[in-house]
Amino acid sequence: MPQTGLTRFIFSNPNSVSDDKPIFIDAESGNVISFGQLRNLSLRLNAGLRRHGFKKGDTLCIYSSNTIDYGVIVHGTIAAGGVVTTANAAYTADELLFQLQESNSKYLVTNDENLDKALEAATKAGLSHKCVFLFGNRTIKGVRPYTQVILANEEAEAEEYTFEEAKSTTAYLCFSSGTTGRSKGVMSSHLNIAANCVQIAQAMKPHMDYHTARFIGFLPFYHIYGLSVMLHLAPYWGIPVVVMPRFDLVKFCEAIQKYKVTIAHVVPPVLVLLAKEPIVDNYDLSSATHFQCGAAPLSAELSTAVNTRLNTKCVQSYGMTESSPGSHIQPLDDDEHGVIGKMLPGMRAKIVDDNGNEVGLGQRGELWMAGPNIMQGYLNMPEATAATIDSEGYLHTGDVAVLDERGTFAIVDRVKELIKYKGFQVAPAELEALLLTCEKVADCAVIGVYDEQQATELPRAYIKVTEGTPRNEATIKELIRFVDSNVANHKKLRGGVRFLDVVPKSAAGKILRKELRVIANAEAQP
Ligand code: 4UW
């Protein structure tokens, strides 16, 4: 019986890169983890974790901004037969607690910056501090660095799986709200992630020189887009990634110039800065032949502006946490704007009307898609899973798409509740639940309003106040302060607060967000 599994796949080295080829390069310090080091450290961490009592099927949570050794934790854990859940580094202690509990994490790895919040959440979750580790080499507040778990020279074999096991064994639990409700643990199997690597490699191969390509990794590794491209595709292909802990325009331009980055994976708000900010002219970005944009809609105007200014080519791709994650990629030589490209090999899709009937070419409808990369389901949520993946295996994306005669798709709208702030997920249900804990709020609904300037949606709350609460500036400020102090940065109510007499709802009590969008649009274009 052939043995497989994600670790074996990632280190299978199809491009025969040498062990000393850098894979992760710290943009600031220039420190490097090479392909050989990544494999060796991962397999040694795997050995150390097992020695520490880590069991097959245990979950380890990573709560940190990007570092060059993030991939060591990821692949070391997967090699040990574990499940990795990645938490947004900007989460509050309570947001982290939610994820630790939902994912039933047994281990937590964090960075210095997040240590206090990590310990607070770990304590509340009942996690022993012996199972909390730090990136780096220092022990702080009794918390040891993960490097102490790595055994001196002892590698252990990565856990092995049959093909069927690889299909049914969860490797990652990234969190996504899907089409409705709160954040849910998305179970991505070993096979889901490996299949997506192969699918993307197939689609990009004709247009990419693996020997000279270089990526820049500022997209957060805890989000499926960064996780997939930087921690899986890059080592699988043997492509170096210049790692940045977070986005900063000047540092981004410096790094592209210094390290001669060839392909930059971005989100639309980054392209706005590249199109508009004068400081960009101070840098030679000519090595970056492509900007690959995803996670939120990109307008033709914006990609054209960037192409013209930087003499480069912006292409789009589309994905979801639930599709592990890529499903559509525009070939690097494609000149069309405002489209997400063709479906990846091995997938099938249809575009359907409200009754689930397929619509014709050029017609709008919800995108449904199926393939080897579609998630196993939501953790412990069979109903939410059944509402998202139908009996024929189609994932209902909640995005409205159009297909043309060339087989190219465009995303033209979103029907699900989800708000995207600069590519990050904001679940309206979560902000609504938080607002309802406030005594001044009788009822509320949160939607995204589009901001052209920043090329992103901003979360806005529509609120019915309790009797006696004034509908004035002071109340607005108080409500915004309340929300903003309880959530991670990307969930802040940047779209403001509006008052309503009554929150529009269906007979079944479902918030009619469409009506709120009409109100928001009328306000934007008086
Ligand atoms: N245009 C319009 C797009 C687009 C888009 C995503 O947070 P999640 O679950 O996941 C992501 C994953 C992004 C991704 C993009 C390209 C890519 O190659 C890759 O992996 C290799 C991953 O963002 O949010 C999913 C939702 O984000 C929106 C859309 O609403 C989708 O359902 N979205 N890409 N190009 N909208």
Coordinates of C-alpha atoms and ligand atoms in Angstrom, one line a residue:
M1 CA 0.0 0.0 0.0
P2 CA 1.6 3.3 -1.0
Q3 CA 2.1 5.7 1.9
T4 CA 1.4 9.3 1.6
G5 CA 0.5 12.4 3.7
L6 CA 1.0 16.1 3.4
T7 CA 4.5 16.2 4.9
R8 CA 5.8 13.7 2.4
F9 CA 4.1 15.5 -0.4
I10 CA 5.5 19.0 0.5
F11 CA 9.1 17.7 0.8
S12 CA 8.8 15.5 -2.3
N13 CA 10.8 18.2 -4.1
P14 CA 9.5 17.8 -7.7
N15 CA 11.9 20.5 -8.9
S16 CA 15.0 18.9 -7.4
V17 CA 16.0 22.0 -5.5
S18 CA 19.2 21.7 -3.4
D19 CA 19.0 21.5 0.3
D20 CA 20.8 24.8 0.7
K21 CA 18.3 26.8 -1.4
P22 CA 16.7 29.5 0.8
I23 CA 13.0 29.0 1.3
F24 CA 12.2 31.6 4.0
I25 CA 14.2 34.8 4.1
D26 CA 13.5 37.4 6.8
A27 CA 13.1 40.7 4.9
E28 CA 14.6 42.7 7.8
S29 CA 17.5 40.6 9.1
G30 CA 18.2 38.5 6.0
N31 CA 18.2 35.4 8.2
V32 CA 17.3 32.3 6.1
I33 CA 15.7 28.9 6.5
S34 CA 16.8 26.7 3.6
F35 CA 14.8 23.9 2.1
G36 CA 17.0 21.3 3.9
Q37 CA 16.7 23.1 7.2
L38 CA 13.0 23.4 6.9
R39 CA 12.7 19.6 6.4
N40 CA 15.2 18.8 9.1
L41 CA 13.8 21.2 11.7
S42 CA 10.2 20.0 10.9
L43 CA 11.1 16.4 11.3
R44 CA 13.0 17.1 14.5
L45 CA 10.2 19.1 16.0
N46 CA 8.0 16.2 15.0
A47 CA 10.2 13.9 17.1
G48 CA 10.3 16.4 20.0
L49 CA 6.5 16.9 20.0
R50 CA 6.0 13.1 20.2
R51 CA 8.5 12.9 23.1
H52 CA 6.6 15.7 24.8
G53 CA 3.4 13.6 24.7
F54 CA 1.8 15.0 21.5
K55 CA -0.6 12.4 20.1
K56 CA -1.8 11.7 16.6
G57 CA -4.9 13.8 16.0
D58 CA -4.0 16.5 18.7
T59 CA -4.5 20.1 17.6
L60 CA -1.8 22.8 17.9
C61 CA -2.7 26.4 17.6
I62 CA -0.3 29.0 16.2
Y63 CA -1.0 32.6 17.3
S64 CA 1.7 34.8 15.8
S65 CA 2.5 37.2 13.0
N66 CA 4.7 35.8 10.2
T67 CA 8.2 34.5 11.0
I68 CA 10.6 32.5 9.0
D69 CA 10.1 29.5 11.3
Y70 CA 6.3 29.5 11.1
G71 CA 6.5 26.7 8.6
V72 CA 8.6 24.6 10.9
I73 CA 5.8 24.6 13.4
V74 CA 3.2 23.9 10.8
H75 CA 5.1 21.0 9.1
G76 CA 6.5 19.6 12.4
T77 CA 3.0 19.3 13.7
I78 CA 1.5 17.8 10.6
A79 CA 4.4 15.3 10.5
A80 CA 3.6 14.3 14.0
G81 CA 0.1 13.4 12.9
G82 CA -1.4 16.6 14.3
V83 CA -3.9 19.2 13.2
V84 CA -2.8 22.8 12.9
T85 CA -5.2 25.7 13.7
T86 CA -3.9 29.2 12.9
A87 CA -5.2 32.2 14.8
N88 CA -5.2 35.8 13.6
A89 CA -2.2 37.4 15.4
A90 CA -4.3 40.5 16.1
Y91 CA -7.0 38.6 18.0
T92 CA -7.9 39.7 21.5
A93 CA -7.5 37.1 24.3
D94 CA -11.2 36.3 24.1
E95 CA -11.2 35.8 20.3
L96 CA -8.2 33.4 20.7
L97 CA -10.0 31.6 23.6
F98 CA -13.0 31.0 21.2
Q99 CA -10.7 29.4 18.7
L100 CA -8.7 27.3 21.3
Q101 CA -12.0 26.0 22.6
E102 CA -13.7 25.4 19.3
S103 CA -10.6 23.6 17.9
N104 CA -9.9 21.7 21.2
S105 CA -6.3 22.8 20.9
K106 CA -3.9 21.0 23.2
Y107 CA -0.8 23.1 22.3
L108 CA -0.3 26.8 21.6
V109 CA 2.7 28.5 20.0
T110 CA 2.9 32.2 20.1
N111 CA 5.4 35.1 19.8
D112 CA 6.7 37.6 22.4
E113 CA 4.3 40.3 21.4
N114 CA 1.2 38.1 21.9
L115 CA 2.4 36.2 25.0
D116 CA 0.2 38.0 27.6
K117 CA -2.9 37.5 25.5
A118 CA -1.9 33.9 24.8
L119 CA -1.4 33.1 28.5
E120 CA -4.7 34.7 29.4
A121 CA -6.6 32.6 26.8
A122 CA -4.6 29.5 27.6
T123 CA -5.5 29.8 31.3
K124 CA -9.2 30.3 30.6
A125 CA -9.1 27.4 28.1
G126 CA -7.5 25.1 30.8
L127 CA -4.4 24.6 28.7
S128 CA -1.3 23.8 30.8
H129 CA 1.4 26.4 30.4
K130 CA 3.7 23.5 29.8
C131 CA 2.0 23.2 26.4
V132 CA 2.5 26.9 25.5
F133 CA 5.7 27.7 23.5
L134 CA 7.3 30.7 22.1
F135 CA 8.9 31.5 18.8
G136 CA 12.5 32.4 19.1
N137 CA 15.1 31.2 21.6
R138 CA 14.1 32.9 24.9
T139 CA 12.1 31.7 27.9
I140 CA 9.8 34.5 29.0
K141 CA 7.4 34.3 32.0
G142 CA 8.3 30.6 32.4
V143 CA 7.2 29.9 28.8
R144 CA 9.9 28.0 26.8
P145 CA 10.8 28.5 23.2
Y146 CA 9.7 25.8 20.8
T147 CA 13.3 25.3 19.9
Q148 CA 13.7 23.5 23.2
V149 CA 11.2 20.9 22.0
I150 CA 13.3 20.2 18.9
L151 CA 15.5 17.2 19.7
A152 CA 19.2 17.7 19.1
N153 CA 19.8 15.5 16.1
E154 CA 16.9 13.2 16.1
E155 CA 14.5 13.3 13.2
A156 CA 11.3 11.1 13.3
E157 CA 9.6 9.8 10.2
A158 CA 6.6 11.8 9.3
E159 CA 3.3 10.1 10.1
E160 CA 2.2 7.9 7.1
Y161 CA -1.3 7.7 5.7
T162 CA -2.9 5.6 3.0
F163 CA -4.6 7.5 0.2
E164 CA -8.0 7.0 1.9
E165 CA -6.6 8.2 5.2
A166 CA -5.1 11.3 3.6
K167 CA -8.5 12.0 2.3
S168 CA -10.3 11.7 5.6
T169 CA -7.6 13.1 8.0
T170 CA -7.7 16.7 8.9
A171 CA -4.5 18.7 8.6
Y172 CA -5.8 22.2 9.1
L173 CA -8.5 24.0 10.9
C174 CA -8.6 27.5 9.6
F175 CA -11.6 29.5 10.6
S176 CA -14.2 31.0 8.3
S177 CA -17.8 32.2 8.8
G178 CA -18.8 30.6 5.5
T179 CA -22.1 31.9 4.2
T180 CA -23.7 32.7 7.5
G181 CA -23.2 32.9 11.3
R182 CA -20.0 32.9 13.4
S183 CA -16.6 31.7 12.6
K184 CA -16.4 27.9 12.1
G185 CA -13.4 25.5 12.0
V186 CA -12.9 24.5 8.4
M187 CA -11.6 20.9 8.2
S188 CA -9.0 20.7 5.4
S189 CA -7.6 17.2 4.9
H190 CA -4.1 16.3 3.9
L191 CA -5.4 15.5 0.4
N192 CA -7.3 18.8 0.1
I193 CA -4.2 20.8 0.6
A194 CA -1.9 18.6 -1.5
A195 CA -4.5 18.5 -4.3
N196 CA -4.6 22.3 -4.3
C197 CA -0.8 22.5 -4.6
V198 CA -0.9 20.3 -7.6
Q199 CA -3.9 22.1 -9.2
I200 CA -2.2 25.5 -8.9
A201 CA 1.2 24.1 -10.0
Q202 CA -0.5 22.7 -13.1
A203 CA -2.2 26.0 -13.9
M204 CA 0.9 28.1 -13.4
K205 CA 3.6 25.8 -14.7
P206 CA 3.6 27.1 -18.3
H207 CA 4.3 30.6 -17.2
M208 CA 6.6 30.4 -14.3
D209 CA 10.4 29.7 -14.0
Y210 CA 10.8 27.9 -10.8
H211 CA 14.5 28.5 -10.7
T212 CA 14.3 32.3 -10.7
A213 CA 10.9 32.9 -9.1
R214 CA 10.8 34.7 -5.7
F215 CA 7.7 35.5 -3.6
I216 CA 7.1 38.1 -0.9
G217 CA 5.2 36.9 2.1
F218 CA 3.4 39.6 4.0
L219 CA 0.0 38.0 3.6
P220 CA -0.7 36.6 7.0
F221 CA 0.3 32.9 7.3
Y222 CA -2.7 32.3 9.6
H223 CA -5.1 33.1 6.7
I224 CA -5.6 30.3 4.1
Y225 CA -4.2 32.5 1.2
G226 CA -0.8 33.1 2.9
L227 CA -0.8 29.6 4.5
S228 CA -1.3 27.9 1.2
V229 CA 0.9 30.0 -1.1
M230 CA 3.8 30.7 1.3
L231 CA 4.0 27.6 3.5
H232 CA 2.9 24.9 1.0
L233 CA 3.3 26.0 -2.6
A234 CA 6.7 27.7 -2.0
P235 CA 8.5 24.8 -0.3
Y236 CA 6.8 22.3 -2.6
W237 CA 8.0 24.2 -5.7
G238 CA 11.3 25.3 -4.0
I239 CA 10.6 29.0 -4.3
P240 CA 12.1 31.5 -1.8
V241 CA 9.7 33.6 0.2
V242 CA 10.8 37.0 1.6
V243 CA 8.9 37.1 4.9
M244 CA 7.5 40.2 6.5
P245 CA 5.6 40.2 9.8
R246 CA 3.0 42.6 8.4
F247 CA 2.3 44.9 5.5
D248 CA 4.2 48.2 5.4
L249 CA 4.4 50.0 2.1
V250 CA 8.0 51.3 2.4
K251 CA 9.3 48.0 3.7
F252 CA 7.4 46.1 1.0
C253 CA 9.0 48.2 -1.8
E254 CA 12.4 48.0 -0.1
A255 CA 12.1 44.2 0.1
I256 CA 11.0 43.8 -3.6
Q257 CA 13.9 45.9 -4.7
K258 CA 16.5 44.3 -2.4
Y259 CA 15.5 40.7 -2.9
K260 CA 14.4 41.0 -6.5
V261 CA 11.0 39.6 -5.8
T262 CA 9.3 38.3 -9.0
I263 CA 5.7 37.6 -8.0
A264 CA 4.0 39.5 -5.2
H265 CA 0.7 38.0 -3.8
V266 CA -1.4 40.9 -2.8
V267 CA -4.9 42.1 -1.9
P268 CA -6.7 45.0 -3.6
P269 CA -5.9 47.7 -0.9
V270 CA -2.1 47.1 -1.5
L271 CA -2.6 47.8 -5.2
V272 CA -4.3 51.1 -4.3
L273 CA -1.2 52.2 -2.5
L274 CA 1.0 51.0 -5.4
A275 CA -1.1 52.9 -7.8
K276 CA -1.3 56.1 -5.9
E277 CA 1.5 56.7 -3.3
P278 CA 4.3 59.0 -4.6
I279 CA 6.9 57.2 -2.5
V280 CA 6.6 54.1 -4.7
D281 CA 8.6 56.0 -7.4
N282 CA 11.7 55.9 -5.1
Y283 CA 12.0 52.2 -5.6
D284 CA 13.0 49.9 -8.5
L285 CA 10.2 47.4 -8.5
S286 CA 11.0 46.1 -12.0
S287 CA 11.8 42.6 -10.9
A288 CA 8.1 42.1 -9.9
T289 CA 6.7 41.0 -13.3
H290 CA 3.4 40.0 -11.7
F291 CA 1.1 41.0 -8.9
Q292 CA -1.3 38.2 -8.1
C293 CA -4.3 39.6 -6.3
G294 CA -7.0 37.7 -4.4
A295 CA -9.3 37.5 -1.4
A296 CA -11.5 40.4 -2.5
P297 CA -12.8 42.0 -5.7
L298 CA -10.3 43.9 -7.9
S299 CA -11.6 46.4 -10.3
A300 CA -10.3 46.7 -13.9
E301 CA -9.5 50.4 -13.2
L302 CA -7.2 49.5 -10.4
S303 CA -5.3 46.7 -12.1
T304 CA -4.9 48.9 -15.2
A305 CA -3.5 51.8 -13.1
V306 CA -0.9 49.5 -11.4
N307 CA 0.1 47.9 -14.7
T308 CA 0.7 51.3 -16.3
R309 CA 2.6 52.8 -13.4
L310 CA 4.8 49.9 -12.6
N311 CA 5.0 48.3 -16.1
T312 CA 3.9 45.0 -14.6
K313 CA 1.0 42.7 -14.9
C314 CA -1.8 42.2 -12.3
V315 CA -3.6 38.9 -12.5
Q316 CA -6.4 37.7 -10.2
S317 CA -7.1 34.5 -8.4
Y318 CA -10.0 33.5 -6.3
G319 CA -10.4 31.2 -3.4
M320 CA -12.1 30.4 -0.2
T321 CA -11.0 28.8 3.1
E322 CA -13.5 26.1 2.2
S323 CA -11.8 25.2 -1.1
S324 CA -8.3 24.8 0.5
P325 CA -8.2 27.5 -0.9
G326 CA -7.6 28.2 -4.7
S327 CA -10.3 27.4 -7.3
H328 CA -9.6 30.0 -10.0
I329 CA -6.5 31.5 -11.4
Q330 CA -5.8 33.8 -14.2
P331 CA -2.8 32.6 -16.2
L332 CA 0.1 34.9 -15.8
D333 CA 0.0 35.8 -19.5
D334 CA -3.7 36.7 -19.5
D335 CA -4.4 40.4 -20.3
E336 CA -8.0 40.5 -19.3
H337 CA -9.0 42.7 -16.3
G338 CA -11.8 42.3 -13.8
V339 CA -11.9 38.4 -14.1
I340 CA -10.7 35.6 -11.8
G341 CA -9.6 33.3 -14.6
K342 CA -10.4 29.7 -15.3
M343 CA -11.3 26.9 -12.9
L344 CA -8.4 24.9 -11.7
P345 CA -7.9 21.4 -13.2
G346 CA -9.9 18.6 -11.4
M347 CA -12.7 20.9 -10.5
R348 CA -16.3 21.3 -11.8
A349 CA -18.5 24.3 -11.4
K350 CA -21.9 25.6 -12.2
I351 CA -23.6 29.0 -11.9
V352 CA -27.2 28.7 -10.7
D353 CA -30.3 30.9 -10.2
D354 CA -32.2 31.1 -6.9
N355 CA -33.9 27.8 -7.7
G356 CA -30.6 26.0 -8.2
N357 CA -31.1 25.8 -12.0
E358 CA -28.0 26.4 -14.1
V359 CA -28.0 29.8 -15.9
G360 CA -26.5 30.4 -19.4
L361 CA -23.2 32.0 -20.4
G362 CA -23.0 35.6 -19.5
Q363 CA -25.8 35.3 -16.9
R364 CA -25.4 36.1 -13.2
G365 CA -25.9 33.4 -10.6
E366 CA -24.4 31.8 -7.5
L367 CA -21.1 29.9 -8.1
W368 CA -21.2 26.3 -7.0
M369 CA -18.0 24.3 -7.3
A370 CA -16.7 20.8 -6.5
G371 CA -13.3 19.0 -6.6
P372 CA -10.6 17.3 -4.5
N373 CA -9.8 20.6 -2.7
I374 CA -13.3 21.1 -1.3
M375 CA -13.1 20.9 2.5
Q376 CA -14.2 17.9 4.6
G377 CA -16.8 20.1 6.4
Y378 CA -17.1 22.4 9.4
L379 CA -15.8 20.9 12.6
N380 CA -18.7 19.6 14.8
M381 CA -21.3 21.4 12.7
P382 CA -23.0 18.8 10.4
E383 CA -25.9 21.1 9.7
A384 CA -23.7 24.1 8.6
T385 CA -21.8 21.6 6.5
A386 CA -24.9 20.2 4.9
A387 CA -26.1 23.7 4.1
T388 CA -22.8 24.5 2.4
I389 CA -21.9 21.3 0.5
D390 CA -24.8 19.6 -1.3
S391 CA -25.3 15.9 -2.0
E392 CA -23.5 16.2 -5.4
G393 CA -20.4 17.6 -3.6
Y394 CA -20.9 21.2 -4.8
L395 CA -19.7 23.9 -2.4
H396 CA -22.2 26.8 -2.4
T397 CA -19.9 29.7 -2.4
G398 CA -22.3 32.6 -1.7
D399 CA -20.5 34.5 -4.5
V400 CA -22.3 35.7 -7.6
A401 CA -20.4 34.9 -10.8
V402 CA -20.6 35.1 -14.6
L403 CA -19.0 32.7 -17.0
D404 CA -17.9 33.7 -20.6
E405 CA -17.5 31.6 -23.7
R406 CA -13.7 31.2 -23.1
G407 CA -14.4 29.5 -19.7
T408 CA -13.3 32.6 -17.8
F409 CA -15.2 33.5 -14.6
A410 CA -15.8 36.9 -13.1
I411 CA -17.1 37.6 -9.5
V412 CA -19.8 40.3 -9.7
D413 CA -21.4 40.2 -6.3
R414 CA -21.7 38.4 -2.9
V415 CA -24.9 37.1 -1.5
K416 CA -23.6 35.7 1.7
E417 CA -23.3 37.8 4.9
L418 CA -19.5 37.8 5.0
I419 CA -17.7 41.2 5.0
K420 CA -14.2 41.4 3.8
Y421 CA -12.0 44.2 5.2
K422 CA -8.8 44.2 3.2
G423 CA -9.2 40.5 2.5
F424 CA -9.8 39.6 6.1
Q425 CA -13.1 38.0 7.1
V426 CA -15.5 39.9 9.3
A427 CA -18.5 37.9 10.4
P428 CA -21.5 40.2 10.8
A429 CA -23.1 37.7 13.3
E430 CA -20.2 38.1 15.6
L431 CA -20.3 41.9 15.7
E432 CA -24.1 41.8 16.1
A433 CA -23.8 39.4 19.0
L434 CA -21.3 41.7 20.6
L435 CA -23.4 44.8 20.1
L436 CA -26.5 43.1 21.6
T437 CA -24.6 42.7 24.9
C438 CA -24.6 46.5 25.1
E439 CA -27.6 47.8 27.0
K440 CA -28.1 50.7 24.6
V441 CA -28.7 48.4 21.7
A442 CA -32.2 46.9 21.3
D443 CA -31.5 45.4 17.9
C444 CA -28.9 45.6 15.2
A445 CA -27.5 44.4 11.9
V446 CA -24.0 44.8 10.5
I447 CA -23.2 45.0 6.8
G448 CA -20.1 45.9 4.7
V449 CA -20.1 49.2 2.8
Y450 CA -17.6 49.7 0.0
D451 CA -15.0 52.4 0.2
E452 CA -13.6 53.2 -3.3
Q453 CA -10.6 55.1 -1.9
Q454 CA -9.2 52.1 0.0
A455 CA -10.7 49.5 -2.3
T456 CA -12.3 47.6 0.6
E457 CA -15.5 47.0 2.4
L458 CA -15.9 48.6 5.9
P459 CA -18.1 47.1 8.6
R460 CA -21.1 49.3 9.4
A461 CA -23.7 48.8 12.2
Y462 CA -27.4 49.7 11.8
I463 CA -28.8 50.1 15.3
K464 CA -32.1 50.3 16.9
V465 CA -31.4 51.9 20.3
T466 CA -33.2 51.0 23.6
E467 CA -35.8 53.4 24.8
G468 CA -34.4 56.6 26.3
T469 CA -31.1 56.2 24.5
P470 CA -30.4 59.4 22.5
R471 CA -29.7 58.9 18.7
N472 CA -26.8 61.3 18.7
E473 CA -23.0 61.6 18.1
A474 CA -22.2 60.6 21.7
T475 CA -24.1 57.3 21.4
I476 CA -22.4 56.6 18.1
K477 CA -18.9 57.2 19.6
E478 CA -19.7 55.1 22.6
L479 CA -20.9 52.2 20.5
I480 CA -17.9 52.3 18.2
R481 CA -15.6 52.5 21.1
F482 CA -17.3 49.5 22.7
V483 CA -17.0 47.3 19.6
D484 CA -13.5 48.5 18.7
S485 CA -12.1 47.8 22.1
N486 CA -13.4 44.2 22.1
V487 CA -12.3 43.0 18.7
A488 CA -9.3 42.5 16.5
N489 CA -8.3 45.5 14.3
H490 CA -9.8 44.3 11.1
K491 CA -13.3 44.0 12.7
K492 CA -13.5 47.6 13.9
L493 CA -16.6 49.5 12.9
R494 CA -14.8 51.6 10.3
G495 CA -18.0 52.1 8.3
G496 CA -19.6 53.8 11.3
V497 CA -23.0 53.5 13.0
R498 CA -26.4 54.4 11.6
F499 CA -29.7 54.5 13.6
L500 CA -32.8 52.7 12.5
D501 CA -36.4 52.5 13.9
V502 CA -36.5 48.9 13.1
V503 CA -34.1 46.3 11.7
P504 CA -35.6 44.9 8.5
K505 CA -36.3 41.2 8.9
S506 CA -38.0 38.4 7.1
A507 CA -41.1 36.6 8.5
A508 CA -38.6 34.0 9.8
G509 CA -36.7 36.6 11.6
K510 CA -33.7 36.7 9.2
I511 CA -32.1 40.1 8.8
L512 CA -32.8 41.5 5.3
R513 CA -29.3 42.7 4.6
K514 CA -30.3 43.5 1.0
E515 CA -32.5 46.3 2.3
L516 CA -29.7 47.7 4.3
R517 CA -27.4 47.6 1.3
V518 CA -30.0 49.7 -0.6
I519 CA -30.1 52.2 2.3
A520 CA -26.3 52.3 2.3
N521 CA -26.1 52.8 -1.5
A522 CA -28.6 55.6 -1.4
E523 CA -26.5 57.3 1.3
A524 CA -23.3 56.9 -0.8
Q525 CA -24.9 58.3 -4.0
P526 CA -27.4 60.9 -2.8
Ligands
4UW1 N1 -12.6 38.4 -6.1 C1 -13.7 38.6 -5.4 C2 -11.6 37.5 -5.7 C3 -11.8 36.9 -4.5 C4 -13.0 37.2 -3.7 C5 -11.8 35.8 -2.6 O1 -11.2 34.4 3.7 P1 -11.7 33.5 2.7 O2 -12.4 32.2 3.1 O3 -10.6 33.0 1.6 C6 -9.9 33.8 0.8 C7 -9.0 33.1 -0.1 C8 -8.3 33.8 -1.0 C9 -7.5 33.3 -2.0 C10 -7.4 34.0 -3.2 C11 -6.5 33.6 -4.3 C12 -5.8 32.3 -4.1 O4 -5.1 31.9 -5.0 C13 -5.9 31.7 -2.9 O5 -5.2 30.6 -2.7 C14 -4.1 30.1 -3.3 C15 -6.7 32.1 -1.9 O6 -10.0 35.0 0.8 O7 -12.8 34.3 1.8 C16 -13.4 33.8 0.7 C17 -14.2 34.9 0.1 O8 -13.4 36.0 -0.3 C18 -13.9 36.6 -1.5 C19 -15.2 35.8 -1.9 O9 -16.3 36.4 -1.4 C20 -14.9 34.5 -1.2 O10 -16.1 33.7 -1.0 N2 -12.9 36.5 -2.6 N3 -11.1 36.0 -3.7 N4 -10.6 37.3 -6.5 N5 -13.9 38.1 -4.2

